mmCIF file of C-alpha atoms in Angstrom:
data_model
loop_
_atom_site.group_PDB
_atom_site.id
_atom_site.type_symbol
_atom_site.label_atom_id
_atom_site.label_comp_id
_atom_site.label_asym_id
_atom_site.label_seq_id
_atom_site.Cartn_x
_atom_site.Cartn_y
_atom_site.Cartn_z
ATOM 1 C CA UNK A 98 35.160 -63.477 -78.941
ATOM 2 C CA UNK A 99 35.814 -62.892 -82.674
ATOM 3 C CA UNK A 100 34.639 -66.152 -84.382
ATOM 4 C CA UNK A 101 36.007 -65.482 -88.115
ATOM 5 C CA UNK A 102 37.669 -62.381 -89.939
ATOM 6 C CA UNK A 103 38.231 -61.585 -93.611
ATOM 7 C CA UNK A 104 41.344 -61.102 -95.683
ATOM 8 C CA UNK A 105 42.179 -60.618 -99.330
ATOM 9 C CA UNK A 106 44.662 -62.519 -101.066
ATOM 10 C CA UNK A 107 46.339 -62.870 -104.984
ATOM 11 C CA UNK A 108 45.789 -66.653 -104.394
ATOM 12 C CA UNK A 109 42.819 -66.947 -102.349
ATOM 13 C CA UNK A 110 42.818 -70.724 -102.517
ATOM 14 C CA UNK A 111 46.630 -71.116 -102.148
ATOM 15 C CA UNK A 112 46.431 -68.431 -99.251
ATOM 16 C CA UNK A 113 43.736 -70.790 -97.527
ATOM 17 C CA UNK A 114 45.641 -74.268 -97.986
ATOM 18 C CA UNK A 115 48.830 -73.046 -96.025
ATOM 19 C CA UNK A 116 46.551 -71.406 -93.654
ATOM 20 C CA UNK A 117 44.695 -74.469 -92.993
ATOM 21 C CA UNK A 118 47.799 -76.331 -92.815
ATOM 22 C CA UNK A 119 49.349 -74.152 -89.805
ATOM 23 C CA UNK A 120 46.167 -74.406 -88.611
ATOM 24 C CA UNK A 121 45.661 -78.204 -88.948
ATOM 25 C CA UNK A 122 42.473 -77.399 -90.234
ATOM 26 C CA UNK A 123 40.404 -77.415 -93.174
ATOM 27 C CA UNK A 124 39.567 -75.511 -96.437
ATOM 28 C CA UNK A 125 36.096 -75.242 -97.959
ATOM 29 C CA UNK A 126 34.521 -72.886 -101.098
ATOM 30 C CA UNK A 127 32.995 -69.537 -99.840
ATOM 31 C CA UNK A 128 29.582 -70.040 -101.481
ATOM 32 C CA UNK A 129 28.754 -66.253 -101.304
ATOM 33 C CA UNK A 130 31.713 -65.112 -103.213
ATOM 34 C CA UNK A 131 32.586 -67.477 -106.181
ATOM 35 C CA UNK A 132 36.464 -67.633 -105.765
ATOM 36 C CA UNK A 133 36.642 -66.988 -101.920
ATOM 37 C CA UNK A 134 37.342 -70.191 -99.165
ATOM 38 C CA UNK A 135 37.161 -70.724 -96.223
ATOM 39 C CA UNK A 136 39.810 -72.151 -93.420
ATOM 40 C CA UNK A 137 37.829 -73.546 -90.671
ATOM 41 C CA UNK A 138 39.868 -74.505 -87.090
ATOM 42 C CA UNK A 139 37.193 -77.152 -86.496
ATOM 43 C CA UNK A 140 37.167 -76.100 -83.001
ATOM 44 C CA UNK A 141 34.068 -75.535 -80.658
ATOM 45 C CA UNK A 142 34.208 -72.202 -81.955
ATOM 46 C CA UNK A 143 33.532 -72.128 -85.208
ATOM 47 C CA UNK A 144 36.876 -70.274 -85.497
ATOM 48 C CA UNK A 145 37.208 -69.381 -89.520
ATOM 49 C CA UNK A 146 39.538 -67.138 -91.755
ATOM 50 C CA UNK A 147 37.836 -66.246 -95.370
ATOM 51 C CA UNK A 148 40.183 -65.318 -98.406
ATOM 52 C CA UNK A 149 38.923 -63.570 -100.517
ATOM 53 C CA UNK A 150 40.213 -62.152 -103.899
ATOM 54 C CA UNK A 151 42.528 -59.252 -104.277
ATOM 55 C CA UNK A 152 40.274 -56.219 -104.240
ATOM 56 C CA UNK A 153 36.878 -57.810 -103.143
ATOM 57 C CA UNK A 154 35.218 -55.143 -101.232
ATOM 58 C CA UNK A 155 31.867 -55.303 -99.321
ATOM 59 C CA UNK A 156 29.318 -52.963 -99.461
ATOM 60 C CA UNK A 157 26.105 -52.494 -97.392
ATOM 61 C CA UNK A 158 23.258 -53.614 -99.662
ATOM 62 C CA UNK A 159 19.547 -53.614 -98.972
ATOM 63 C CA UNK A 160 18.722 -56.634 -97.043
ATOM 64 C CA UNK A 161 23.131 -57.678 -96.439
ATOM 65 C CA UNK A 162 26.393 -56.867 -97.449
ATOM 66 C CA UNK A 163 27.563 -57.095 -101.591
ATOM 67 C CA UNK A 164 30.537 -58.136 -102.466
ATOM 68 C CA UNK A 165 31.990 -56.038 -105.054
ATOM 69 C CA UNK A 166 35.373 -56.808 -106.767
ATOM 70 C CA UNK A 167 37.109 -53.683 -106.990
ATOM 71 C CA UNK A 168 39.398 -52.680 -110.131
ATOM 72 C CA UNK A 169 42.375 -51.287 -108.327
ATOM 73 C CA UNK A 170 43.668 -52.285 -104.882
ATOM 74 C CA UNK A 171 47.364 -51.845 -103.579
ATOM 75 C CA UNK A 172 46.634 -54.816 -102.035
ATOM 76 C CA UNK A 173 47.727 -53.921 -98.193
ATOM 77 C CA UNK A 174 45.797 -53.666 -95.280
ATOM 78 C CA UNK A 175 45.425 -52.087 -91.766
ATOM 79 C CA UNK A 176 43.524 -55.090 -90.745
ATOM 80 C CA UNK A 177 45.268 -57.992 -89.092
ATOM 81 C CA UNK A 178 44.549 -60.364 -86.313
ATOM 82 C CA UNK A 179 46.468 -62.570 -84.175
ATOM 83 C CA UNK A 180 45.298 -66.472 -84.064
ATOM 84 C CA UNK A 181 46.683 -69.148 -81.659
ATOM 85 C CA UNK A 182 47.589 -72.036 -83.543
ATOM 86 C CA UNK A 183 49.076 -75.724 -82.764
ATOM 87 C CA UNK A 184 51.927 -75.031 -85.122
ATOM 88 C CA UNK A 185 55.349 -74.706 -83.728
ATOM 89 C CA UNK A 186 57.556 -71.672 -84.146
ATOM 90 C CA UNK A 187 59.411 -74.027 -86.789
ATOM 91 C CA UNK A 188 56.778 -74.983 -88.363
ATOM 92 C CA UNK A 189 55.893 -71.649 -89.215
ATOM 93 C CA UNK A 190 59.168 -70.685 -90.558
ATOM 94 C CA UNK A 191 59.573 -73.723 -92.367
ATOM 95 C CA UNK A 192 56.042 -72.944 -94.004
ATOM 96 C CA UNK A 193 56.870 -68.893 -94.513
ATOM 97 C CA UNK A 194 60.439 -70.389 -96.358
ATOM 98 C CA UNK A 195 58.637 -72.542 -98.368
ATOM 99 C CA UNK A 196 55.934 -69.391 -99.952
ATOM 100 C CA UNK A 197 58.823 -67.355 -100.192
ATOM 101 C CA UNK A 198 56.623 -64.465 -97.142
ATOM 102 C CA UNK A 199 58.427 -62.718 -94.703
ATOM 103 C CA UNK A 200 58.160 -64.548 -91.087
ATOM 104 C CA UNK A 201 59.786 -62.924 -88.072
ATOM 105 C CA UNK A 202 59.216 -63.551 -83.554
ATOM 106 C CA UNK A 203 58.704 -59.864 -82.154
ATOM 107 C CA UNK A 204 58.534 -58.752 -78.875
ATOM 108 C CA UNK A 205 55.250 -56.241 -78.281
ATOM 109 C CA UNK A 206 57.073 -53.829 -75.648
ATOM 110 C CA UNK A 207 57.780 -57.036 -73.504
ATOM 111 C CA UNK A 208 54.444 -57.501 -73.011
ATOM 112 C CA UNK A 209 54.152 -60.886 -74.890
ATOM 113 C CA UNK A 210 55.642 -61.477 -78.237
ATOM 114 C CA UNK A 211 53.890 -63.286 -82.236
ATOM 115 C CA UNK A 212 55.661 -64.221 -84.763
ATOM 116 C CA UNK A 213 54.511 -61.638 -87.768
ATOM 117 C CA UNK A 214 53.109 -63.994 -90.580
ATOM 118 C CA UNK A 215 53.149 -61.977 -93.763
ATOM 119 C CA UNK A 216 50.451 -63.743 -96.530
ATOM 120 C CA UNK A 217 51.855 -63.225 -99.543
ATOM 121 C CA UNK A 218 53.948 -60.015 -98.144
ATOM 122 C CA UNK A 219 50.814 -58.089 -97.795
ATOM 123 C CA UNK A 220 48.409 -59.480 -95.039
ATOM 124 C CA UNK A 221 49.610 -59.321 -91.765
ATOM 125 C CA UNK A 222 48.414 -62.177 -89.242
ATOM 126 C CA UNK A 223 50.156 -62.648 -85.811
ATOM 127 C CA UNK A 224 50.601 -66.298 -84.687
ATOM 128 C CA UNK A 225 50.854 -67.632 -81.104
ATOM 129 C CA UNK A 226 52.127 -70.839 -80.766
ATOM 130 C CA UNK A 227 51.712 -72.572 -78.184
ATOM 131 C CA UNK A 228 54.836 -71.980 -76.307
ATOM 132 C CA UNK A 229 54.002 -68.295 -76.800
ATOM 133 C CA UNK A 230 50.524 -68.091 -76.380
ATOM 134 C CA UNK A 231 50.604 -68.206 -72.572
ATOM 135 C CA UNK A 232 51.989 -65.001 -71.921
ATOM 136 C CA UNK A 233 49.734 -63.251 -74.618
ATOM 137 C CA UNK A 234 46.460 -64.801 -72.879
ATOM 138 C CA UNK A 235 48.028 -63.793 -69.567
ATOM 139 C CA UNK A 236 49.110 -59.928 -70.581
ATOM 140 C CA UNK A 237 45.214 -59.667 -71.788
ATOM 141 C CA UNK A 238 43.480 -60.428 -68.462
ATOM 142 C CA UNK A 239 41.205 -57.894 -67.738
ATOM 143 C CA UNK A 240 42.908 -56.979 -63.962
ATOM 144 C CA UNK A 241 46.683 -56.972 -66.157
ATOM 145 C CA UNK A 242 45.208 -54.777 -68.813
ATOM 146 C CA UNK A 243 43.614 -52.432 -65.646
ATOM 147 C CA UNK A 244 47.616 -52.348 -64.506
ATOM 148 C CA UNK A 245 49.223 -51.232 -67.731
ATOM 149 C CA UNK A 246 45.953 -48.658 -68.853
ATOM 150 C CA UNK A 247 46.797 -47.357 -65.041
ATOM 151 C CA UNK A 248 50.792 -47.107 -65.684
ATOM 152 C CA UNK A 249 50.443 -45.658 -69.065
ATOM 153 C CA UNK A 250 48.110 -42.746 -67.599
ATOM 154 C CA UNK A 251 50.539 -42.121 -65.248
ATOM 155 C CA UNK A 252 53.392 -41.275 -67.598
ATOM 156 C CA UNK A 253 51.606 -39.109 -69.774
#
């Protein structure tokens, strides 16, 4: 289970509020990294999304990571995740209308389909709502997975 991931944002608190607001959850200061929050699900567990700025790197340092703030960044990412939320599909797009980012429902080779969140038209996060949700949680069972890994073989 993945418990919290990291993104960067232009407007790490801004990013955090709207997250937290899809999320019906709640935004906090990221002690470690003056200028960083936190969006915490409040759920039993300890789900958590922290924005950091534009260009903040990490580092390993001696005893934990360092966060560095880098002095050129393009600003997009290969990381991503996809989060379940409570919001509606509406919701969503009403929110993604309202910031001005790119929204959009895809279908993942009809295996289950998200609805591509774009923070700030950079960061990429996949929601499920709840009407979608089932068929993502039911494509990633471990005997459903076995089925498609087995097909796949087969046609190469």
């Amino acid at each position: 289970m993945i418990h919290h991931i990291s993104i960067a944002a232009e407007n790490p608190q801004h990013v955090a509020e709207v997250l937290a607001e899809l999320w019906q959850g709640q935004v906090a200061p990221f002690p470690p990294h003056p200028g960083s929050y936190m969006v915490l699900a409040l759920d039993e567990h300890g789900t958590m999304i922290e924005v950091y700025p534009a260009g903040t790197e990490m580092h390993p340092g001696i005893k934990e990571a360092n966060f560095i703030q880098a002095a050129h960044s393009s600003g997009y990412s290969a990381t991503h995740a996809a989060i379940s939320i409570p919001a509606s599909q509406v919701e969503i797009e009403r929110v993604a209308v309202r910031e001005g980012w790119c929204v959009r429902r895809c279908n993942r080779d009809d295996f289950f389909e998200v609805i591509e969140f774009w923070i700030e038209n950079r960061v990429l996060i996949e929601l499920l709502t709840p009407a979608i949700a089932p068929k993502y949680l039911s494509f990633m069972q471990p005997q459903n997975l076995k089925r498609v890994f087995e097909e796949m073989a087969l046609a190469h």
